[in-house]
């Protein structure tokens, strides 16, 4: 739902005649995410409903930030005020809970480390909300980004770390192409210069050229065939997830040649099948990179969403 929503925002900017349809589609997606059925997983992990526990100190960061990001996109393309009350509560709750954390970070789920890509959804959501609220939470966004640049950079690669413990300390986890590519995508919404620097480092350490151009899952070893719970199958040393996510930054920075080669790899590995007025990647779901993600990445053109 969130990546399809992001794709609809992008499409409405690229093709203004699609704006009305995008507003309607994003609204339906928001309603799905707010449904009891979709809240059930997060509620089970935290032992409370994320939309009925505003005063709780439990995180619920992933659910709240995804929903807030989607509502921000809905408003960006001209949506009405029907979600304004919950939008305010989502962002005020996220901001308050982040302020209670010693590092401004929140867990995705109990007993797990801080997943920086997940935290970036919260930061993007607060940054978007600040545009509608006289910069109400912009200081939180700025503080988090400052800490990211000064405290959470991997010494070997220069890339922003993907995993932290609750106190912001380094964890013995290898840098991964899929996570770093996703981080670059989210940074394009927040800090263009930082995003550009991280994107250059992503290509330096993880890019593979050749018949299949893309992003490797590992920068320090070769894996011609394998499977990872997060990146999905690793094929010919490439991460399908990392390669798809890299499309987001490549599109944003108008890196035309690399973008074309990434798309070519997607065609070769994804195996496009053509139907009646439709095209689909046959292997999209098996590779853990859904078509909504690919669409959101390849439409992430540089333009102020809130113009």
mmCIF file of C-alpha atoms in Angstrom:
data_model
loop_
_atom_site.group_PDB
_atom_site.id
_atom_site.type_symbol
_atom_site.label_atom_id
_atom_site.label_comp_id
_atom_site.label_asym_id
_atom_site.label_seq_id
_atom_site.Cartn_x
_atom_site.Cartn_y
_atom_site.Cartn_z
ATOM 1 C CA UNK A 1 0.000 0.000 0.000
ATOM 2 C CA UNK A 2 2.602 2.692 0.890
ATOM 3 C CA UNK A 3 4.706 2.181 -2.232
ATOM 4 C CA UNK A 4 1.644 2.114 -4.480
ATOM 5 C CA UNK A 5 0.541 5.322 -2.785
ATOM 6 C CA UNK A 6 3.975 6.864 -3.429
ATOM 7 C CA UNK A 7 3.750 5.798 -7.064
ATOM 8 C CA UNK A 8 0.333 7.463 -7.390
ATOM 9 C CA UNK A 9 1.777 10.707 -5.993
ATOM 10 C CA UNK A 10 4.585 10.572 -8.543
ATOM 11 C CA UNK A 11 2.232 9.820 -11.415
ATOM 12 C CA UNK A 12 -0.024 12.741 -10.501
ATOM 13 C CA UNK A 13 2.996 15.060 -10.716
ATOM 14 C CA UNK A 14 4.256 13.656 -13.977
ATOM 15 C CA UNK A 15 0.786 13.489 -15.514
ATOM 16 C CA UNK A 16 -1.441 16.169 -13.934
ATOM 17 C CA UNK A 17 -4.470 14.825 -15.777
ATOM 18 C CA UNK A 18 -4.216 11.750 -13.518
ATOM 19 C CA UNK A 19 -4.374 13.786 -10.298
ATOM 20 C CA UNK A 20 -8.061 13.258 -9.545
ATOM 21 C CA UNK A 21 -7.771 9.521 -10.095
ATOM 22 C CA UNK A 22 -4.650 9.411 -7.911
ATOM 23 C CA UNK A 23 -6.419 11.185 -5.041
ATOM 24 C CA UNK A 24 -9.209 8.607 -5.147
ATOM 25 C CA UNK A 25 -6.811 5.662 -5.322
ATOM 26 C CA UNK A 26 -4.616 6.914 -2.480
ATOM 27 C CA UNK A 27 -7.718 7.504 -0.356
ATOM 28 C CA UNK A 28 -8.793 3.901 -0.879
ATOM 29 C CA UNK A 29 -5.315 2.686 0.067
ATOM 30 C CA UNK A 30 -5.369 4.778 3.249
ATOM 31 C CA UNK A 31 -8.730 3.278 4.193
ATOM 32 C CA UNK A 32 -7.284 -0.203 3.704
ATOM 33 C CA UNK A 33 -4.282 0.560 5.925
ATOM 34 C CA UNK A 34 -6.573 2.008 8.611
ATOM 35 C CA UNK A 35 -8.832 -1.058 8.585
ATOM 36 C CA UNK A 36 -8.851 -3.388 11.627
ATOM 37 C CA UNK A 37 -7.515 -6.204 9.457
ATOM 38 C CA UNK A 38 -4.402 -4.241 8.484
ATOM 39 C CA UNK A 39 -3.843 -2.968 12.019
ATOM 40 C CA UNK A 40 -4.007 -6.474 13.420
ATOM 41 C CA UNK A 41 -0.366 -7.425 12.790
ATOM 42 C CA UNK A 42 1.053 -4.332 14.476
ATOM 43 C CA UNK A 43 -1.459 -4.694 17.317
ATOM 44 C CA UNK A 44 -0.387 -8.296 17.865
ATOM 45 C CA UNK A 45 3.295 -7.343 18.049
ATOM 46 C CA UNK A 46 2.743 -4.490 20.515
ATOM 47 C CA UNK A 47 -0.257 -5.933 22.414
ATOM 48 C CA UNK A 48 -2.370 -2.869 21.655
ATOM 49 C CA UNK A 49 -4.052 -1.221 18.698
ATOM 50 C CA UNK A 50 -1.844 1.472 17.114
ATOM 51 C CA UNK A 51 -4.816 3.803 16.566
ATOM 52 C CA UNK A 52 -6.274 3.328 20.049
ATOM 53 C CA UNK A 53 -3.139 3.852 22.137
ATOM 54 C CA UNK A 54 -2.040 7.434 21.488
ATOM 55 C CA UNK A 55 -0.822 7.952 25.062
ATOM 56 C CA UNK A 56 1.127 4.702 25.177
ATOM 57 C CA UNK A 57 4.919 4.732 25.240
ATOM 58 C CA UNK A 58 5.079 1.717 22.930
ATOM 59 C CA UNK A 59 6.564 2.555 19.553
ATOM 60 C CA UNK A 60 4.204 1.418 16.760
ATOM 61 C CA UNK A 61 6.645 3.393 14.604
ATOM 62 C CA UNK A 62 6.329 1.380 11.419
ATOM 63 C CA UNK A 63 2.543 1.459 11.210
ATOM 64 C CA UNK A 64 2.168 5.083 12.297
ATOM 65 C CA UNK A 65 4.857 6.388 9.958
ATOM 66 C CA UNK A 66 3.594 4.471 6.924
ATOM 67 C CA UNK A 67 0.072 5.785 7.451
ATOM 68 C CA UNK A 68 1.324 9.337 8.042
ATOM 69 C CA UNK A 69 3.465 9.180 4.887
ATOM 70 C CA UNK A 70 0.477 8.042 2.865
ATOM 71 C CA UNK A 71 -1.778 10.793 4.203
ATOM 72 C CA UNK A 72 0.937 13.336 3.439
ATOM 73 C CA UNK A 73 0.957 12.074 -0.143
ATOM 74 C CA UNK A 74 -2.838 12.275 -0.294
ATOM 75 C CA UNK A 75 -2.735 15.923 0.725
ATOM 76 C CA UNK A 76 0.167 16.654 -1.618
ATOM 77 C CA UNK A 77 -1.892 15.710 -4.663
ATOM 78 C CA UNK A 78 -4.936 17.708 -3.580
ATOM 79 C CA UNK A 79 -6.780 15.410 -1.195
ATOM 80 C CA UNK A 80 -9.348 16.944 1.151
ATOM 81 C CA UNK A 81 -9.213 17.259 4.953
ATOM 82 C CA UNK A 82 -10.967 13.995 5.847
ATOM 83 C CA UNK A 83 -7.780 12.527 7.358
ATOM 84 C CA UNK A 84 -6.458 15.713 8.967
ATOM 85 C CA UNK A 85 -7.321 14.768 12.550
ATOM 86 C CA UNK A 86 -5.651 11.371 12.397
ATOM 87 C CA UNK A 87 -2.733 12.894 10.459
ATOM 88 C CA UNK A 88 -2.082 15.332 13.288
ATOM 89 C CA UNK A 89 -2.334 12.593 15.912
ATOM 90 C CA UNK A 90 -0.023 10.290 13.979
ATOM 91 C CA UNK A 91 2.712 12.897 13.635
ATOM 92 C CA UNK A 92 2.383 14.366 17.115
ATOM 93 C CA UNK A 93 2.580 10.850 18.577
ATOM 94 C CA UNK A 94 5.596 9.923 16.470
ATOM 95 C CA UNK A 95 7.353 13.140 17.443
ATOM 96 C CA UNK A 96 6.574 12.684 21.145
ATOM 97 C CA UNK A 97 7.769 9.073 21.206
ATOM 98 C CA UNK A 98 10.931 9.943 19.294
ATOM 99 C CA UNK A 99 11.666 12.677 21.829
ATOM 100 C CA UNK A 100 11.482 10.075 24.605
ATOM 101 C CA UNK A 101 14.231 8.054 22.928
ATOM 102 C CA UNK A 102 17.878 8.876 23.731
ATOM 103 C CA UNK A 103 18.702 8.756 20.000
ATOM 104 C CA UNK A 104 15.398 9.917 18.454
ATOM 105 C CA UNK A 105 14.999 6.366 17.153
ATOM 106 C CA UNK A 106 12.119 3.949 17.663
ATOM 107 C CA UNK A 107 11.915 0.201 17.257
ATOM 108 C CA UNK A 108 9.884 -1.237 14.431
ATOM 109 C CA UNK A 109 8.821 -4.115 16.680
ATOM 110 C CA UNK A 110 9.628 -5.170 20.270
ATOM 111 C CA UNK A 111 12.961 -6.810 20.935
ATOM 112 C CA UNK A 112 14.415 -5.851 17.566
ATOM 113 C CA UNK A 113 17.156 -3.373 16.630
ATOM 114 C CA UNK A 114 16.549 0.022 15.092
ATOM 115 C CA UNK A 115 15.997 -0.390 11.367
ATOM 116 C CA UNK A 116 17.211 2.874 9.859
ATOM 117 C CA UNK A 117 15.214 2.518 6.613
ATOM 118 C CA UNK A 118 12.043 2.169 8.698
ATOM 119 C CA UNK A 119 12.997 5.199 10.784
ATOM 120 C CA UNK A 120 13.457 7.206 7.614
ATOM 121 C CA UNK A 121 9.780 6.703 6.783
ATOM 122 C CA UNK A 122 8.968 8.409 10.086
ATOM 123 C CA UNK A 123 11.380 11.248 9.313
ATOM 124 C CA UNK A 124 9.902 11.709 5.828
ATOM 125 C CA UNK A 125 6.399 11.724 7.316
ATOM 126 C CA UNK A 126 7.313 14.399 9.889
ATOM 127 C CA UNK A 127 9.118 16.441 7.251
ATOM 128 C CA UNK A 128 6.048 16.377 5.009
ATOM 129 C CA UNK A 129 3.747 17.260 7.896
ATOM 130 C CA UNK A 130 5.904 20.259 8.753
ATOM 131 C CA UNK A 131 4.944 21.765 5.412
ATOM 132 C CA UNK A 132 1.337 21.945 6.593
ATOM 133 C CA UNK A 133 1.990 22.943 10.186
ATOM 134 C CA UNK A 134 4.357 25.919 10.108
ATOM 135 C CA UNK A 135 7.395 23.642 10.576
ATOM 136 C CA UNK A 136 5.968 22.189 13.777
ATOM 137 C CA UNK A 137 8.307 19.178 13.896
ATOM 138 C CA UNK A 138 11.082 20.361 11.594
ATOM 139 C CA UNK A 139 13.537 20.606 14.472
ATOM 140 C CA UNK A 140 13.086 16.885 15.139
ATOM 141 C CA UNK A 141 13.772 16.124 11.484
ATOM 142 C CA UNK A 142 16.855 18.347 11.466
ATOM 143 C CA UNK A 143 18.185 16.870 14.716
ATOM 144 C CA UNK A 144 17.757 13.319 13.436
ATOM 145 C CA UNK A 145 19.527 14.088 10.171
ATOM 146 C CA UNK A 146 22.387 15.776 12.019
ATOM 147 C CA UNK A 147 22.885 12.702 14.184
ATOM 148 C CA UNK A 148 22.699 10.458 11.132
ATOM 149 C CA UNK A 149 25.491 12.391 9.413
ATOM 150 C CA UNK A 150 27.737 12.656 12.461
ATOM 151 C CA UNK A 151 27.101 9.484 14.485
ATOM 152 C CA UNK A 152 25.663 6.699 12.329
ATOM 153 C CA UNK A 153 28.011 6.532 9.353
ATOM 154 C CA UNK A 154 29.770 3.251 8.597
ATOM 155 C CA UNK A 155 33.521 3.824 8.826
ATOM 156 C CA UNK A 156 34.441 1.463 5.997
ATOM 157 C CA UNK A 157 31.984 2.580 3.313
ATOM 158 C CA UNK A 158 30.849 6.032 4.432
ATOM 159 C CA UNK A 159 27.243 4.904 4.051
ATOM 160 C CA UNK A 160 24.567 5.457 6.645
ATOM 161 C CA UNK A 161 24.246 2.376 8.818
ATOM 162 C CA UNK A 162 21.141 0.265 8.377
ATOM 163 C CA UNK A 163 20.974 -1.157 11.908
ATOM 164 C CA UNK A 164 21.506 0.473 15.302
ATOM 165 C CA UNK A 165 20.837 -0.588 18.845
ATOM 166 C CA UNK A 166 18.423 1.466 20.923
ATOM 167 C CA UNK A 167 21.247 3.650 22.227
ATOM 168 C CA UNK A 168 22.548 4.346 18.724
ATOM 169 C CA UNK A 169 25.606 2.137 19.090
ATOM 170 C CA UNK A 170 27.135 0.237 16.205
ATOM 171 C CA UNK A 171 25.963 -3.316 15.662
ATOM 172 C CA UNK A 172 28.135 -6.064 14.135
ATOM 173 C CA UNK A 173 26.019 -6.238 10.982
ATOM 174 C CA UNK A 174 27.414 -6.106 7.452
ATOM 175 C CA UNK A 175 26.394 -3.251 5.190
ATOM 176 C CA UNK A 176 23.835 -4.436 2.651
ATOM 177 C CA UNK A 177 23.048 -3.170 -0.822
ATOM 178 C CA UNK A 178 19.285 -3.533 -0.441
ATOM 179 C CA UNK A 179 19.113 -1.453 2.738
ATOM 180 C CA UNK A 180 21.552 1.196 1.536
ATOM 181 C CA UNK A 181 19.677 1.632 -1.749
ATOM 182 C CA UNK A 182 16.384 2.056 0.118
ATOM 183 C CA UNK A 183 18.011 4.609 2.424
ATOM 184 C CA UNK A 184 19.147 6.604 -0.614
ATOM 185 C CA UNK A 185 15.570 6.651 -1.900
ATOM 186 C CA UNK A 186 14.133 8.028 1.337
ATOM 187 C CA UNK A 187 16.889 10.620 1.627
ATOM 188 C CA UNK A 188 15.792 12.159 -1.684
ATOM 189 C CA UNK A 189 12.724 13.431 0.209
ATOM 190 C CA UNK A 190 14.803 15.004 2.962
ATOM 191 C CA UNK A 191 18.279 16.248 2.096
ATOM 192 C CA UNK A 192 19.339 16.358 -1.543
ATOM 193 C CA UNK A 193 23.048 16.838 -0.878
ATOM 194 C CA UNK A 194 23.229 14.032 1.676
ATOM 195 C CA UNK A 195 21.210 11.808 -0.657
ATOM 196 C CA UNK A 196 23.578 12.576 -3.536
ATOM 197 C CA UNK A 197 26.630 11.727 -1.420
ATOM 198 C CA UNK A 198 25.096 8.470 -0.217
ATOM 199 C CA UNK A 199 24.038 7.533 -3.742
ATOM 200 C CA UNK A 200 27.592 8.040 -5.010
ATOM 201 C CA UNK A 201 28.906 5.805 -2.222
ATOM 202 C CA UNK A 202 26.241 3.199 -2.945
ATOM 203 C CA UNK A 203 27.442 2.999 -6.538
ATOM 204 C CA UNK A 204 31.090 2.980 -5.476
ATOM 205 C CA UNK A 205 30.721 0.024 -3.122
ATOM 206 C CA UNK A 206 27.770 -1.969 -4.467
ATOM 207 C CA UNK A 207 27.377 -1.300 -8.200
ATOM 208 C CA UNK A 208 28.034 -4.150 -10.615
ATOM 209 C CA UNK A 209 28.381 -3.459 -14.343
ATOM 210 C CA UNK A 210 28.021 -5.900 -17.193
ATOM 211 C CA UNK A 211 25.239 -7.733 -18.968
ATOM 212 C CA UNK A 212 23.324 -7.521 -15.710
ATOM 213 C CA UNK A 213 23.923 -4.126 -14.124
ATOM 214 C CA UNK A 214 22.645 -3.550 -10.641
ATOM 215 C CA UNK A 215 23.327 -3.405 -6.935
ATOM 216 C CA UNK A 216 25.117 -6.247 -5.179
ATOM 217 C CA UNK A 217 23.769 -7.346 -1.825
ATOM 218 C CA UNK A 218 27.292 -7.669 -0.399
ATOM 219 C CA UNK A 219 30.222 -5.384 -1.131
ATOM 220 C CA UNK A 220 32.911 -7.575 0.382
ATOM 221 C CA UNK A 221 32.128 -11.003 -1.070
ATOM 222 C CA UNK A 222 30.652 -12.748 -4.073
ATOM 223 C CA UNK A 223 27.358 -14.622 -4.057
ATOM 224 C CA UNK A 224 26.310 -15.959 -7.448
ATOM 225 C CA UNK A 225 23.215 -17.694 -6.152
ATOM 226 C CA UNK A 226 21.578 -17.451 -2.758
ATOM 227 C CA UNK A 227 18.592 -16.310 -0.771
ATOM 228 C CA UNK A 228 18.176 -13.754 1.972
ATOM 229 C CA UNK A 229 15.080 -13.114 4.071
ATOM 230 C CA UNK A 230 15.264 -9.371 3.366
ATOM 231 C CA UNK A 231 16.649 -9.079 -0.152
ATOM 232 C CA UNK A 232 15.067 -12.211 -1.566
ATOM 233 C CA UNK A 233 16.994 -14.333 -4.077
ATOM 234 C CA UNK A 234 20.504 -13.191 -4.921
ATOM 235 C CA UNK A 235 21.158 -13.814 -8.606
ATOM 236 C CA UNK A 236 24.550 -13.475 -10.292
ATOM 237 C CA UNK A 237 25.815 -11.469 -7.314
ATOM 238 C CA UNK A 238 22.940 -8.969 -7.597
ATOM 239 C CA UNK A 239 20.242 -8.024 -5.134
ATOM 240 C CA UNK A 240 16.867 -7.666 -6.902
ATOM 241 C CA UNK A 241 15.651 -5.504 -4.013
ATOM 242 C CA UNK A 242 18.747 -3.313 -3.994
ATOM 243 C CA UNK A 243 18.638 -2.958 -7.764
ATOM 244 C CA UNK A 244 14.985 -1.901 -7.697
ATOM 245 C CA UNK A 245 15.477 0.540 -4.825
ATOM 246 C CA UNK A 246 18.478 2.089 -6.579
ATOM 247 C CA UNK A 247 16.111 3.088 -9.376
ATOM 248 C CA UNK A 248 14.588 5.630 -6.988
ATOM 249 C CA UNK A 249 17.788 7.614 -6.541
ATOM 250 C CA UNK A 250 18.889 7.072 -10.152
ATOM 251 C CA UNK A 251 15.609 8.563 -11.350
ATOM 252 C CA UNK A 252 15.730 11.444 -8.881
ATOM 253 C CA UNK A 253 19.274 12.434 -9.840
ATOM 254 C CA UNK A 254 18.610 11.917 -13.545
ATOM 255 C CA UNK A 255 21.388 9.332 -13.746
ATOM 256 C CA UNK A 256 20.114 8.340 -17.169
ATOM 257 C CA UNK A 257 22.682 5.774 -18.266
ATOM 258 C CA UNK A 258 22.689 3.849 -14.988
ATOM 259 C CA UNK A 259 18.897 4.014 -14.826
ATOM 260 C CA UNK A 260 18.588 2.515 -18.314
ATOM 261 C CA UNK A 261 20.928 -0.310 -17.382
ATOM 262 C CA UNK A 262 18.996 -0.995 -14.170
ATOM 263 C CA UNK A 263 15.755 -1.167 -16.119
ATOM 264 C CA UNK A 264 17.363 -3.494 -18.660
ATOM 265 C CA UNK A 265 18.393 -5.833 -15.851
ATOM 266 C CA UNK A 266 14.852 -5.706 -14.528
ATOM 267 C CA UNK A 267 13.538 -6.750 -17.924
ATOM 268 C CA UNK A 268 16.018 -9.614 -18.206
ATOM 269 C CA UNK A 269 15.607 -10.974 -14.675
ATOM 270 C CA UNK A 270 12.014 -9.936 -14.059
ATOM 271 C CA UNK A 271 10.722 -11.456 -17.298
ATOM 272 C CA UNK A 272 8.077 -9.015 -18.456
ATOM 273 C CA UNK A 273 4.874 -10.653 -19.645
ATOM 274 C CA UNK A 274 2.426 -8.706 -21.738
ATOM 275 C CA UNK A 275 -1.325 -8.951 -21.440
ATOM 276 C CA UNK A 276 -4.313 -7.027 -22.705
ATOM 277 C CA UNK A 277 -3.200 -3.417 -22.143
ATOM 278 C CA UNK A 278 -1.029 -4.525 -19.201
ATOM 279 C CA UNK A 279 2.584 -5.483 -18.537
ATOM 280 C CA UNK A 280 3.784 -7.404 -15.487
ATOM 281 C CA UNK A 281 7.094 -8.617 -14.103
ATOM 282 C CA UNK A 282 6.569 -12.363 -13.882
ATOM 283 C CA UNK A 283 9.135 -12.782 -11.091
ATOM 284 C CA UNK A 284 8.336 -9.580 -9.170
ATOM 285 C CA UNK A 285 6.720 -11.189 -6.146
ATOM 286 C CA UNK A 286 9.215 -14.042 -5.893
ATOM 287 C CA UNK A 287 12.044 -11.514 -5.838
ATOM 288 C CA UNK A 288 10.356 -9.623 -2.973
ATOM 289 C CA UNK A 289 10.213 -6.524 -5.169
ATOM 290 C CA UNK A 290 6.593 -5.918 -6.018
ATOM 291 C CA UNK A 291 5.521 -3.990 -9.066
ATOM 292 C CA UNK A 292 4.301 -1.135 -6.857
ATOM 293 C CA UNK A 293 7.850 -0.697 -5.538
ATOM 294 C CA UNK A 294 9.318 -0.716 -9.042
ATOM 295 C CA UNK A 295 6.733 1.840 -10.180
ATOM 296 C CA UNK A 296 7.398 4.127 -7.204
ATOM 297 C CA UNK A 297 11.134 4.014 -7.875
ATOM 298 C CA UNK A 298 11.052 4.580 -11.616
ATOM 299 C CA UNK A 299 8.690 7.581 -11.244
ATOM 300 C CA UNK A 300 10.668 9.300 -8.456
ATOM 301 C CA UNK A 301 11.494 12.320 -10.620
ATOM 302 C CA UNK A 302 12.978 15.423 -9.020
ATOM 303 C CA UNK A 303 10.161 17.865 -8.498
ATOM 304 C CA UNK A 304 8.758 19.475 -5.384
ATOM 305 C CA UNK A 305 5.784 17.329 -4.535
ATOM 306 C CA UNK A 306 4.216 20.215 -2.674
ATOM 307 C CA UNK A 307 4.416 22.852 -5.394
#
